[in-house]
Amino acid sequence: MTNDFLNTPIEYLKGVGPKRAELLKAELGISTFAHLLVYFPFRYVDRSEFLPIGEISANTPLVQVKGKLIALQQMGTGRSKRMVGYIQDDTSVLELVWFQGLKWIQQKLKINKEYVAFGKPTEFNGKMNMAHPEIEDIKSFRENAVKGIQPVYNVTEKLRKNFINPKVLAKITHYLVELARGKVPETLPSYLVEDTNLVSLEEAFINIHHPESHDKLRQASRRLKFDELFHIQLRNVKLKKRRNIEYNGYLFPEIGQSFNQFYKHHLPFELTGAQKRVIKEIRSDLNAGKQMNRLLQGDVGSGKTMVALMIALIAMDNGYQTAFMAPTETLAIQHYNTIEKFLKDMPVEVRLLTGSTKNGERQEIAEGLDNGAIQILIGTHALLEERVKFKNLGFVVIDEQHRFGVAQRARMWKKNLLPPHILVMTATPIPRSLAMTLYGDMDYSVIDELPPGRKPVRTIHFTERNRLRLFGFIRQQIKSGQQVFVVYPLIEESRSLDLNNLMEGYESIVREFPLPDYRVSIVHGKMNPADKDREMQRFVKGDTQIMVSTTVIEVGVDIPNASVMVIENAERFGLSQLHQLRGRVGRGADQSYCILVTKEKYSTEAAKRIKTMVDTTDGFRIAKADLEIRGPGEMDGTRQSGIADLKIADLSTDGELITLARNKAEEILRADPSLEKPQNQVLWAIINTQSSGKINWSDII
Ligand code: ADP
Ligand code: MG
């Protein structure tokens, strides 16, 4: 926004000047008042209260105490020379220690006077003490500005060296927020501020930097988080609406022969409630005359593919073709086989197109697509190529969203006169709040129910020490006719180490499970594809009972007879990877097991991951835990989208505020689609300066 005050160069702020201005710009990108206003503290130090000394413990963070100095003496010699003081309040006595500036301390402090001491308490020999506290007599404390809740800012090494430390920055921001009174324009319509119980932006800026109280700080933070989230949502919803206005979509009004025949005679099971609900949601899109852009989330095995297939049959009943795109050849083949099997007695032409499709077959497929003989085309990225042309493409299914970019999605749009309906399916569950932000311009459906009869996989944690028990368990499972996966990690950086690890593991398994009673397969990334495939097939057919592999099976074949998934070095896997691996078992009717094997010692983060896995099989709970452990910056897709750069809102903890922001954005755009009402002027102005998916505070204020 254009605003003279906010655009004032930072050098004109008291305490800055040209030299510091240059440094602030180079180090922190701060060149105007606005930039500094949105340079939020990363934490606060509470100097608004005094803690009774008796309540201090080893895990108390920074504290402030008030009391009488009852003794002060120099102790030790040489390097252990130190000044020790004792400060006493009604509850107890605290030891204060200085190793430097002894002389100065001795001159400054007087016995029997009242002081305020501030610092980090630590425990030493069973007693609490505080080293190098900030200390001030009560009189100068009362007169001095440093009290209340103090902001702490991040500064760089270079800034520190040039005497711009967090305290100096706190002083500078203090001048700024004082100046800012009466000069910060609102970024939200006043009715919205009122409806949502927010404080004004000005008040928020003042209190985020120099809070008057905890309550004011909380309100300030809520307001600023809301701004950030609301403007993302406003943009998402606007984008979605604009697409709805600009792009008409094909109508699929018919529920015809293909669908009905399949539903009545071929569908081998009852659909789950969640599947039915999602099909309804999709159908309402298909009858709206607008292009559908829908994200379908559902855990591994929740039956997404079946939903997609049934929509493909509706497309066919209405004279449209379907393209079904998977991220890898293995997955494309698997989808092809599954769909072929389901449709085997139906007059539907399904073909597979991948990078390894031979030219002759390609030619045939091209003809079939062109004359409409092929109704469903399944494949990989190969489908995106320009030479792949359809007679009348109406429906596109994209499996595993995160491997395809937005630009690739858009290439499918151009394969017909109107853009076809798009259904993006992902088995990586992400919390709704994150989905709303990352894929906020899409509609969202979720299959939150597994087909009946599935027994949840039991997850057990073993350490190296329990290996004999583990082998015994495997033996017993194999005896009762089951097959077993044993998976090793493979991390790019330690490829050769990991490979050694895998080979060693393989050898010990072969030793433990010898011929002729047992047969063991091995698959890893260094093998040539033909060998890999042969080994895989041996396991699929049941010729071998144990499959030792790296995570190549992560996205892979279905083997209902495999009931045990052993994950070695489980402490090295991420949560979503563990969850995907576990999803490989539990497909059949028997009780399945996932066994996480770790060393005796591992990080606290690894411990949290293991505990989550043992506690739950619910993909959404796992995703939530993952988000909490790793933070949103590490989640799939967040990097590219820039969402990880949020300044103040936190996607893992601000779910409620995200929902509120989303609802308000929808409400406002429903009532005023082009934001032309006078009360929405301010929003119109902001959205027109926003240039990318990234939220930019300099666009907001
Ligand atoms: P996803 O694609 O979500 O991983 P799939 O569609 O591949 O799941 O389904 C997993 C397995 O469950 C398949 O073997 C499928 O045939 C079966 N399945 C799907 N829906 C149901 C249902 N409603 N009842 C029983 N089995 C189902
Ligand atoms: Mg699937």
XYZ file of C-alpha atoms and ligand atoms in Angstrom:
729
model
C 0.000 0.000 0.000
C 1.125 3.494 -0.555
C 1.499 5.174 2.724
C 4.029 7.885 3.401
C 4.638 6.911 6.973
C 5.131 3.214 6.298
C 7.340 3.889 3.295
C 9.654 6.220 5.174
C 13.252 5.060 4.774
C 14.466 3.454 7.958
C 17.447 5.777 8.273
C 15.141 8.571 9.374
C 14.086 6.669 12.462
C 15.590 7.897 15.715
C 18.522 5.709 16.653
C 19.189 4.489 13.111
C 20.881 6.898 10.710
C 22.527 6.117 7.356
C 25.166 3.642 8.556
C 22.866 1.455 10.586
C 20.245 1.726 7.866
C 22.660 0.220 5.404
C 23.450 -2.633 7.769
C 19.793 -3.329 8.518
C 19.065 -3.458 4.839
C 21.964 -5.736 3.989
C 21.523 -8.081 6.926
C 17.772 -8.223 7.483
C 16.251 -6.677 4.375
C 14.814 -3.828 6.416
C 14.758 -0.554 4.516
C 11.467 1.095 5.496
C 9.356 1.624 8.591
C 6.977 -1.031 7.300
C 9.759 -3.600 7.068
C 10.758 -2.999 10.646
C 7.156 -3.141 11.830
C 6.809 -6.631 10.436
C 10.150 -7.765 11.810
C 8.517 -9.527 14.731
C 10.328 -10.596 17.892
C 11.017 -14.328 17.944
C 10.471 -14.555 21.685
C 9.876 -12.486 24.777
C 11.469 -12.146 28.129
C 9.006 -11.584 30.891
C 10.195 -8.832 33.190
C 6.729 -7.937 34.311
C 6.732 -10.254 37.287
C 8.964 -11.384 40.118
C 9.308 -15.047 40.935
C 9.525 -16.045 44.602
C 13.050 -17.408 45.055
C 11.667 -20.527 46.730
C 9.907 -21.464 43.494
C 12.998 -21.522 41.322
C 13.984 -24.928 40.007
C 16.555 -26.237 37.552
C 14.150 -26.055 34.643
C 12.912 -22.540 35.290
C 13.703 -20.378 32.228
C 14.923 -16.809 32.603
C 13.601 -15.342 35.860
C 13.422 -12.076 37.650
C 13.654 -11.977 41.428
C 13.512 -9.169 43.976
C 15.138 -9.202 47.382
C 17.724 -7.937 49.802
C 21.426 -8.497 49.235
C 22.494 -10.159 52.465
C 26.121 -10.990 51.701
C 28.768 -10.342 49.081
C 32.256 -11.764 49.067
C 35.132 -12.631 46.800
C 36.043 -16.319 46.669
C 38.621 -18.580 45.025
C 41.878 -17.665 43.378
C 43.289 -17.561 39.870
C 40.821 -18.735 37.272
C 38.192 -19.663 39.796
C 38.272 -16.228 41.359
C 34.705 -15.030 41.618
C 32.315 -12.733 43.415
C 29.447 -14.430 45.195
C 26.375 -12.627 46.471
C 23.251 -13.809 48.267
C 19.870 -12.284 47.626
C 16.988 -13.080 49.942
C 13.232 -12.656 49.724
C 10.411 -13.930 51.952
C 10.724 -17.423 50.555
C 14.414 -18.299 50.174
C 17.951 -17.247 49.300
C 19.557 -17.322 45.853
C 23.263 -17.389 45.113
C 24.534 -14.934 42.491
C 27.930 -15.474 40.871
C 30.218 -13.255 38.793
C 33.473 -14.380 37.220
C 34.182 -11.105 35.474
C 33.996 -7.443 36.414
C 34.470 -8.289 40.095
C 35.685 -4.881 41.007
C 32.789 -3.135 39.391
C 30.325 -5.447 41.166
C 31.982 -4.788 44.482
C 31.659 -1.042 44.019
C 28.134 -1.098 42.679
C 26.392 -3.437 45.132
C 25.695 -2.610 48.759
C 24.776 -5.066 51.472
C 21.248 -4.776 52.876
C 19.934 -2.879 49.891
C 17.033 -4.151 47.745
C 17.863 -5.377 44.231
C 16.204 -6.850 41.195
C 18.191 -9.670 39.622
C 17.435 -11.209 36.265
C 18.998 -14.238 34.602
C 18.977 -17.959 34.017
C 19.059 -20.089 37.159
C 21.133 -23.270 37.103
C 21.677 -26.017 39.580
C 25.174 -26.560 40.921
C 25.995 -29.085 43.608
C 22.351 -29.333 44.516
C 21.987 -25.576 44.990
C 20.411 -23.006 42.712
C 22.529 -20.142 41.502
C 22.454 -17.493 38.823
C 25.616 -16.593 36.939
C 26.122 -13.055 35.670
C 22.614 -11.795 36.381
C 21.519 -8.396 35.254
C 21.205 -6.548 38.519
C 19.788 -3.187 39.453
C 18.818 -1.566 42.711
C 15.119 -1.178 43.196
C 15.113 2.575 42.753
C 16.844 2.644 39.410
C 14.795 -0.392 38.365
C 11.618 1.609 38.939
C 12.937 4.512 36.925
C 14.469 2.460 34.159
C 12.516 1.526 31.034
C 13.544 -2.142 31.014
C 10.599 -3.802 32.591
C 7.441 -5.491 31.465
C 7.529 -8.018 28.670
C 10.652 -7.485 26.614
C 10.904 -8.448 22.939
C 13.884 -10.451 21.733
C 14.826 -10.087 18.059
C 17.002 -12.225 15.879
C 20.100 -10.398 14.760
C 23.031 -11.566 12.672
C 26.649 -11.856 13.797
C 27.536 -8.866 11.687
C 24.862 -6.722 13.288
C 26.090 -7.726 16.723
C 29.621 -6.761 15.813
C 28.343 -3.380 14.767
C 26.534 -2.915 18.067
C 23.069 -3.627 16.755
C 22.194 -6.293 19.298
C 18.678 -7.457 20.232
C 18.467 -4.778 22.912
C 19.348 -1.975 20.524
C 16.796 -3.311 18.095
C 14.230 -3.361 20.896
C 14.956 0.283 21.560
C 14.624 1.202 17.902
C 11.324 -0.636 17.490
C 10.140 1.115 20.608
C 10.665 4.498 18.961
C 8.937 3.194 15.870
C 5.772 1.942 17.520
C 5.485 5.194 19.469
C 5.722 7.128 16.208
C 3.283 4.773 14.533
C 0.373 5.698 16.773
C -2.388 7.052 14.569
C -0.535 6.292 11.354
C -1.128 2.621 10.641
C -3.942 2.079 8.130
C -6.304 -0.858 8.573
C -5.914 -3.847 6.280
C -9.238 -5.403 7.122
C -12.759 -4.000 6.769
C -14.022 -2.777 10.125
C -16.996 -5.147 10.128
C -14.567 -8.074 9.821
C -12.407 -6.793 12.661
C -15.519 -6.564 14.792
C -17.007 -9.920 13.791
C -13.839 -11.777 14.585
C -13.024 -9.896 17.774
C -9.698 -8.664 16.531
C -7.749 -5.681 17.792
C -6.797 -2.942 15.334
C -3.672 -3.428 13.255
C -2.058 -0.481 14.956
C -2.640 -1.891 18.388
C -1.359 -5.233 17.187
C 1.906 -3.742 15.949
C 2.448 -1.834 19.163
C 1.824 -4.848 21.334
C 3.671 -7.405 19.288
C 6.824 -5.343 19.744
C 6.284 -3.896 23.176
C 3.423 -5.699 24.877
C 1.671 -3.980 27.734
C 0.530 -7.313 29.130
C 0.309 -10.990 28.309
C -3.263 -10.530 27.279
C -2.413 -7.704 24.879
C 0.389 -9.772 23.432
C -1.946 -12.670 22.817
C -4.436 -10.386 21.087
C -1.729 -8.784 18.985
C -0.434 -12.122 17.891
C -3.936 -13.346 17.061
C -4.606 -10.282 14.926
C -1.356 -10.541 12.966
C -1.707 -14.276 12.437
C -5.216 -13.714 11.210
C -4.019 -11.100 8.718
C -1.434 -13.429 7.336
C -3.759 -16.422 7.056
C -6.749 -14.430 5.865
C -4.902 -12.882 2.972
C -3.695 -16.292 1.819
C -7.220 -17.643 2.021
C -8.735 -14.608 0.341
C -6.381 -15.123 -2.545
C -7.081 -18.886 -2.693
C -10.820 -18.450 -2.667
C -10.637 -15.642 -5.203
C -8.518 -17.781 -7.522
C -10.968 -20.613 -7.232
C -13.912 -18.324 -7.962
C -12.209 -16.720 -10.895
C -11.495 -20.112 -12.370
C -15.138 -20.974 -11.916
C -16.147 -17.880 -13.808
C -13.568 -18.212 -16.551
C -13.674 -21.931 -17.173
C -16.845 -23.707 -17.946
C -16.705 -27.423 -17.417
C -18.190 -30.395 -19.199
C -21.488 -31.664 -17.886
C -21.803 -35.326 -16.930
C -25.550 -35.567 -16.266
C -25.948 -39.204 -17.349
C -25.634 -42.140 -15.026
C -25.708 -44.676 -17.778
C -25.095 -48.219 -18.755
C -21.431 -48.537 -17.878
C -21.810 -47.213 -14.383
C -24.994 -49.109 -13.639
C -23.758 -52.381 -15.056
C -20.584 -52.144 -13.047
C -22.362 -51.126 -9.892
C -24.948 -53.868 -10.117
C -22.925 -56.761 -11.439
C -19.200 -56.238 -11.047
C -18.479 -54.228 -7.959
C -17.237 -57.002 -5.647
C -17.995 -55.223 -2.391
C -20.227 -52.619 -0.809
C -18.761 -49.119 -1.001
C -17.887 -47.575 2.330
C -19.897 -44.605 3.560
C -16.925 -42.362 2.909
C -16.563 -43.594 -0.669
C -20.261 -42.964 -1.321
C -20.033 -39.488 0.164
C -17.015 -38.595 -1.951
C -18.649 -39.873 -5.132
C -21.603 -37.618 -4.336
C -19.324 -34.645 -3.777
C -17.623 -35.247 -7.096
C -20.905 -35.782 -8.916
C -22.217 -32.456 -7.777
C -19.130 -30.835 -9.330
C -19.716 -32.706 -12.554
C -23.211 -31.325 -12.827
C -22.346 -27.744 -12.040
C -21.111 -26.720 -15.472
C -17.774 -25.711 -14.017
C -14.398 -27.350 -14.173
C -13.767 -29.515 -11.131
C -10.465 -29.200 -9.291
C -10.659 -31.510 -6.357
C -8.142 -32.990 -4.000
C -9.007 -36.436 -2.695
C -7.195 -37.543 0.389
C -7.382 -40.999 1.813
C -5.066 -43.303 3.611
C -3.305 -46.132 1.803
C -5.921 -48.770 1.027
C -8.933 -46.571 1.714
C -10.295 -47.182 -1.763
C -9.477 -44.024 -3.703
C -8.770 -45.918 -6.898
C -12.243 -47.428 -6.845
C -13.787 -43.978 -6.503
C -11.760 -42.715 -9.451
C -12.744 -45.724 -11.535
C -16.443 -45.200 -10.899
C -16.194 -41.572 -11.936
C -14.350 -42.701 -15.075
C -17.355 -44.877 -15.877
C -19.665 -41.890 -15.476
C -17.389 -39.941 -17.828
C -17.712 -42.789 -20.310
C -21.496 -42.804 -20.002
C -21.407 -39.162 -21.032
C -19.103 -39.709 -23.983
C -15.846 -38.620 -22.378
C -12.452 -40.260 -21.999
C -10.418 -40.543 -18.806
C -6.684 -40.149 -18.269
C -5.240 -41.710 -15.156
C -1.749 -40.582 -14.240
C 0.601 -42.165 -11.696
C 4.040 -40.975 -10.603
C 5.984 -44.170 -11.376
C 5.822 -46.942 -13.915
C 5.310 -49.583 -11.200
C 2.309 -47.726 -9.874
C 0.884 -47.134 -13.342
C 1.173 -50.861 -14.065
C -0.445 -51.710 -10.769
C -3.359 -49.359 -11.430
C -3.699 -50.797 -14.901
C -3.826 -54.362 -13.602
C -6.316 -53.512 -10.874
C -8.619 -51.644 -13.211
C -8.380 -54.283 -15.921
C -9.353 -56.901 -13.372
C -12.351 -54.938 -12.124
C -13.559 -54.281 -15.669
C -12.724 -57.646 -17.162
C -16.233 -58.585 -18.253
C -17.219 -55.109 -19.314
C -16.956 -53.520 -22.728
C -14.465 -50.865 -21.688
C -11.182 -50.324 -23.495
C -8.366 -49.592 -21.047
C -4.771 -49.055 -22.182
C -1.423 -48.441 -20.529
C 1.049 -45.834 -21.766
C 4.449 -45.315 -20.154
C 7.944 -44.341 -21.174
C 8.680 -47.936 -22.103
C 5.691 -48.440 -24.390
C 7.010 -49.586 -27.785
C 6.450 -47.497 -30.874
C 4.069 -49.893 -32.543
C 1.827 -50.005 -29.523
C 2.084 -46.268 -29.121
C 0.766 -45.867 -32.639
C -2.144 -48.140 -31.850
C -2.925 -46.238 -28.680
C -2.737 -42.925 -30.521
C -5.353 -44.181 -32.980
C -7.586 -45.530 -30.254
C -7.444 -42.242 -28.389
C -8.150 -40.317 -31.534
C -11.162 -42.307 -32.686
C -12.533 -42.734 -29.184
C -12.114 -46.530 -29.017
C -10.044 -46.158 -25.847
C -12.090 -44.909 -22.903
C -9.501 -45.067 -20.149
C -5.797 -44.385 -20.562
C -3.518 -45.173 -17.651
C 0.103 -44.089 -17.515
C 2.940 -41.998 -16.238
C 4.300 -38.556 -17.173
C 4.184 -39.889 -20.718
C 0.535 -38.802 -20.755
C 1.554 -35.181 -20.523
C 3.386 -35.203 -23.837
C 1.898 -33.061 -26.496
C 1.612 -35.887 -29.000
C -0.798 -37.703 -26.676
C -4.120 -36.442 -28.040
C -7.621 -37.446 -27.100
C -10.878 -37.395 -28.983
C -12.762 -36.054 -26.027
C -10.914 -36.029 -22.718
C -13.285 -35.182 -19.870
C -11.713 -36.493 -16.693
C -8.154 -36.579 -15.392
C -7.065 -38.500 -12.317
C -3.678 -37.679 -10.846
C -2.372 -40.052 -8.224
C 0.089 -38.879 -5.583
C -0.177 -35.144 -5.953
C 3.142 -34.128 -4.526
C 5.142 -35.548 -7.376
C 3.384 -33.495 -9.995
C 3.709 -29.737 -10.046
C 0.965 -27.242 -10.725
C 2.390 -26.559 -14.175
C 2.123 -30.232 -15.073
C -1.438 -30.346 -13.895
C -2.152 -27.385 -16.131
C -0.808 -29.231 -19.182
C -3.655 -31.695 -18.926
C -6.104 -28.804 -19.117
C -5.136 -28.099 -22.677
C -6.007 -31.520 -23.986
C -9.575 -30.597 -24.811
C -11.532 -27.476 -25.732
C -12.672 -26.947 -22.162
C -10.373 -28.052 -19.377
C -11.292 -31.558 -18.181
C -12.315 -32.235 -14.614
C -9.321 -32.913 -12.392
C -9.193 -35.242 -9.422
C -5.918 -35.261 -7.548
C -5.476 -38.199 -5.185
C -2.989 -38.373 -2.388
C -2.279 -40.997 0.219
C -0.010 -38.699 2.173
C -2.487 -37.495 4.705
C -1.992 -33.908 5.632
C -4.019 -32.111 8.258
C -6.988 -30.260 6.931
C -5.582 -26.918 8.000
C -2.467 -27.479 5.944
C -4.443 -28.776 2.967
C -6.606 -25.669 3.084
C -3.531 -23.531 2.810
C -1.412 -25.558 0.405
C -4.168 -26.638 -1.924
C -6.513 -23.892 -0.910
C -7.572 -23.170 -4.464
C -8.928 -26.705 -4.824
C -11.971 -28.355 -3.347
C -11.229 -31.014 -0.852
C -12.661 -34.465 -0.201
C -11.500 -37.040 2.236
C -12.016 -40.779 2.635
C -11.703 -41.151 6.354
C -12.868 -44.715 6.664
C -11.214 -47.999 5.709
C -13.153 -50.832 4.059
C -14.658 -53.104 6.699
C -12.956 -56.247 7.866
C -9.466 -54.828 7.812
C -7.674 -55.599 11.013
C -5.492 -52.680 11.993
C -1.821 -53.570 11.732
C -0.284 -54.192 15.145
C 2.895 -52.238 15.622
C 5.628 -53.395 17.963
C 8.907 -51.777 18.878
C 11.967 -54.034 19.294
C 15.512 -53.004 20.021
C 18.601 -54.925 18.895
C 18.508 -56.781 22.173
C 15.227 -58.472 21.209
C 16.540 -59.843 17.924
C 16.212 -63.500 18.922
C 12.594 -62.969 19.824
C 12.097 -61.228 16.500
C 13.557 -64.173 14.577
C 11.355 -66.548 16.549
C 8.312 -64.486 15.665
C 9.186 -64.437 11.978
C 9.685 -68.208 11.998
C 6.284 -68.721 13.544
C 4.578 -66.429 11.018
C 6.205 -68.200 8.095
C 5.201 -71.549 9.533
C 1.584 -70.422 9.416
C 1.954 -69.538 5.749
C 2.701 -65.801 5.888
C 5.294 -63.742 4.039
C 7.598 -61.156 5.548
C 9.152 -57.873 4.422
C 12.433 -56.739 5.963
C 13.205 -53.148 4.982
C 16.421 -51.169 5.369
C 16.814 -47.423 5.006
C 18.470 -45.921 2.002
C 19.590 -42.362 2.300
C 21.270 -40.724 -0.659
C 24.210 -39.349 1.312
C 25.180 -42.659 2.834
C 24.296 -44.864 -0.092
C 27.271 -47.233 0.068
C 27.111 -47.517 3.843
C 23.425 -48.321 3.639
C 24.037 -50.891 0.950
C 26.597 -52.634 3.169
C 24.088 -52.546 5.943
C 21.464 -54.132 3.720
C 23.814 -56.859 2.479
C 24.881 -57.689 6.021
C 21.267 -57.881 7.074
C 20.478 -60.103 4.108
C 23.317 -62.455 4.983
C 22.282 -62.735 8.605
C 18.722 -63.476 7.531
C 19.869 -66.168 5.123
C 21.968 -67.650 7.943
C 19.029 -67.559 10.325
C 16.508 -68.826 7.779
C 18.395 -71.390 5.728
C 17.368 -73.531 2.795
C 15.564 -75.792 2.197
C 12.883 -74.616 4.648
C 13.173 -70.941 3.815
C 13.808 -68.892 0.698
C 14.800 -65.231 0.791
C 14.492 -62.557 -1.937
C 16.474 -59.366 -2.109
C 15.742 -56.155 -4.004
C 17.719 -52.927 -3.979
C 18.284 -49.905 -6.154
C 21.659 -51.055 -7.543
C 20.183 -54.134 -9.183
C 19.264 -54.060 -12.839
C 15.530 -53.818 -13.502
C 15.209 -57.342 -14.889
C 16.768 -58.941 -11.789
C 14.706 -56.714 -9.572
C 11.540 -57.706 -11.339
C 12.418 -61.404 -11.194
C 13.068 -61.279 -7.449
C 9.880 -59.308 -6.933
C 7.886 -61.832 -8.914
C 9.332 -64.734 -6.889
C 8.029 -63.080 -3.764
C 4.681 -62.154 -5.310
C 4.141 -65.769 -6.385
C 5.064 -67.039 -2.952
C 8.246 -68.835 -4.050
C 10.133 -66.911 -1.383
C 8.878 -66.115 2.081
C 11.090 -63.222 3.022
C 11.760 -60.087 1.010
C 14.788 -58.106 2.111
C 14.891 -54.704 0.460
C 15.543 -51.035 0.614
C 12.575 -48.713 0.416
C 12.101 -49.489 -3.288
C 8.953 -51.309 -2.260
C 7.568 -48.166 -0.711
C 5.424 -47.384 -3.678
C 4.915 -50.828 -4.963
C 2.948 -53.937 -5.465
C 0.116 -55.316 -3.408
C 0.880 -58.624 -1.713
C -2.094 -59.651 0.430
C -0.236 -62.666 1.787
C 2.513 -60.551 3.360
C 1.578 -60.003 6.975
C 4.807 -58.823 8.576
C 6.711 -55.635 7.871
C 10.018 -55.458 9.721
C 11.651 -52.022 9.502
C 15.327 -52.050 10.435
C 16.951 -48.857 11.741
C 13.460 -47.525 12.173
C 14.869 -44.531 14.014
C 16.196 -43.279 10.696
C 12.871 -43.151 8.874
C 10.476 -40.228 8.810
C 6.930 -40.692 10.051
C 5.168 -40.567 6.736
C 7.639 -43.054 5.283
C 7.084 -45.429 8.198
C 3.370 -45.074 7.692
C 3.582 -45.767 3.948
C 5.726 -48.834 4.587
C 3.318 -50.147 7.168
C 0.540 -49.718 4.611
C 2.178 -52.502 2.551
C 0.859 -55.094 5.007
C -2.609 -55.551 6.415
C -4.182 -56.082 2.999
C -5.381 -59.610 3.644
C -7.694 -61.165 6.205
C -4.987 -62.193 8.703
C -3.683 -60.123 11.575
C -0.643 -58.191 10.336
C 2.334 -56.801 12.179
C 4.729 -53.955 11.748
C 7.924 -54.345 13.719
C 10.110 -51.336 14.256
C 13.665 -52.332 15.107
C 15.927 -49.658 16.569
C 19.230 -49.334 18.328
C 19.120 -49.025 22.104
C 19.679 -45.295 21.871
C 18.084 -42.769 19.565
C 17.058 -39.120 19.501
C 13.983 -37.779 21.264
C 12.482 -36.970 17.892
C 12.915 -40.576 16.789
C 11.312 -41.643 20.062
C 8.289 -39.464 19.285
C 8.000 -41.005 15.833
C 8.201 -44.563 17.150
C 5.653 -43.833 19.851
C 3.250 -42.314 17.343
C 3.561 -45.391 15.128
C 2.945 -47.763 18.013
C 0.011 -45.706 19.277
C -1.989 -45.211 16.105
C -2.632 -46.407 12.564
C -4.707 -43.340 11.747
C -2.965 -41.564 8.885
C -4.361 -38.190 9.875
C -3.152 -38.456 13.428
C 0.221 -39.470 12.073
C 0.272 -36.522 9.718
C -0.580 -34.209 12.573
C 2.182 -35.621 14.718
C 4.567 -35.340 11.799
C 3.666 -31.714 11.372
C 4.240 -31.062 15.056
C 7.573 -32.856 15.150
C 9.008 -31.460 11.944
C 7.178 -28.205 11.534
C 5.386 -27.238 8.345
C 8.571 -26.248 6.523
C 9.491 -29.867 6.059
C 6.159 -31.119 4.815
C 5.679 -32.195 1.226
C 4.898 -29.313 -1.007
C 5.398 -26.569 1.512
C 8.867 -25.620 0.306
C 7.812 -24.859 -3.235
C 4.729 -22.976 -2.217
C 6.565 -20.572 0.030
C 4.035 -21.269 2.741
C 6.885 -22.218 5.029
C 7.866 -18.559 5.035
C 4.928 -17.493 7.123
C 6.149 -14.795 9.448
C 3.930 -15.310 12.414
C 1.193 -17.851 11.843
C 2.060 -21.483 12.468
C 0.324 -24.052 10.333
C 0.817 -26.773 12.905
C -0.820 -24.956 15.788
C -3.099 -22.347 14.258
C -5.628 -24.724 12.720
C -8.584 -22.952 14.269
C -7.498 -19.569 13.003
C -6.934 -21.014 9.521
C -10.492 -22.300 9.487
C -11.819 -18.964 10.674
C -9.813 -17.139 8.008
C -11.046 -19.514 5.344
C -14.677 -19.196 6.363
C -14.481 -15.419 6.453
C -12.783 -15.255 3.053
C -15.518 -17.426 1.580
C -18.272 -15.453 3.251
C -16.930 -12.129 2.032
C -16.368 -13.248 -1.536
C -19.792 -14.854 -1.638
C -21.429 -11.567 -0.700
C -19.138 -9.424 -2.826
C -17.385 -11.528 -5.501
C -15.311 -8.748 -7.028
C -14.778 -6.867 -3.765
C -16.368 -3.731 -5.127
C -18.464 -2.750 -2.145
C -17.054 0.319 -0.415
C -16.454 -1.510 2.854
C -14.275 -4.024 1.008
C -12.170 -1.446 -0.805
C -9.214 -2.165 1.378
C -9.236 -5.862 0.464
C -9.564 -5.115 -3.204
C -6.496 -2.924 -3.043
C -4.433 -5.588 -1.305
C -5.418 -8.472 -3.517
C -4.517 -6.450 -6.558
C -1.000 -5.867 -5.361
C -0.413 -9.496 -4.444
C 1.614 -10.948 -7.210
C 2.439 -14.501 -6.236
C 1.284 -17.344 -4.034
C 3.641 -16.038 -1.453
C 2.135 -13.864 1.150
C 3.968 -10.618 1.242
C 3.611 -8.400 4.236
C 4.664 -5.381 2.293
C 1.579 -5.997 0.149
C -0.642 -6.247 3.175
C 0.340 -3.126 5.040
P -6.085 -46.595 -2.352
O -5.997 -46.254 -3.807
O -6.819 -45.591 -1.561
O -4.764 -46.942 -1.754
P -7.418 -48.862 -3.349
O -8.485 -48.251 -4.156
O -6.213 -49.381 -4.058
O -6.958 -47.893 -2.216
O -8.074 -49.998 -2.472
C -7.315 -50.852 -1.665
C -7.919 -52.235 -1.686
O -9.192 -52.237 -1.051
C -8.140 -52.748 -3.083
O -7.834 -54.115 -3.095
C -9.616 -52.501 -3.301
O -10.162 -53.406 -4.205
C -10.198 -52.704 -1.936
N -11.402 -51.922 -1.685
C -11.682 -50.667 -2.118
N -12.890 -50.274 -1.670
C -13.379 -51.287 -0.923
C -14.590 -51.490 -0.186
N -15.524 -50.551 -0.119
N -14.750 -52.668 0.456
C -13.798 -53.625 0.397
N -12.654 -53.505 -0.274
C -12.434 -52.342 -0.932
Mg -3.525 -46.448 -4.257
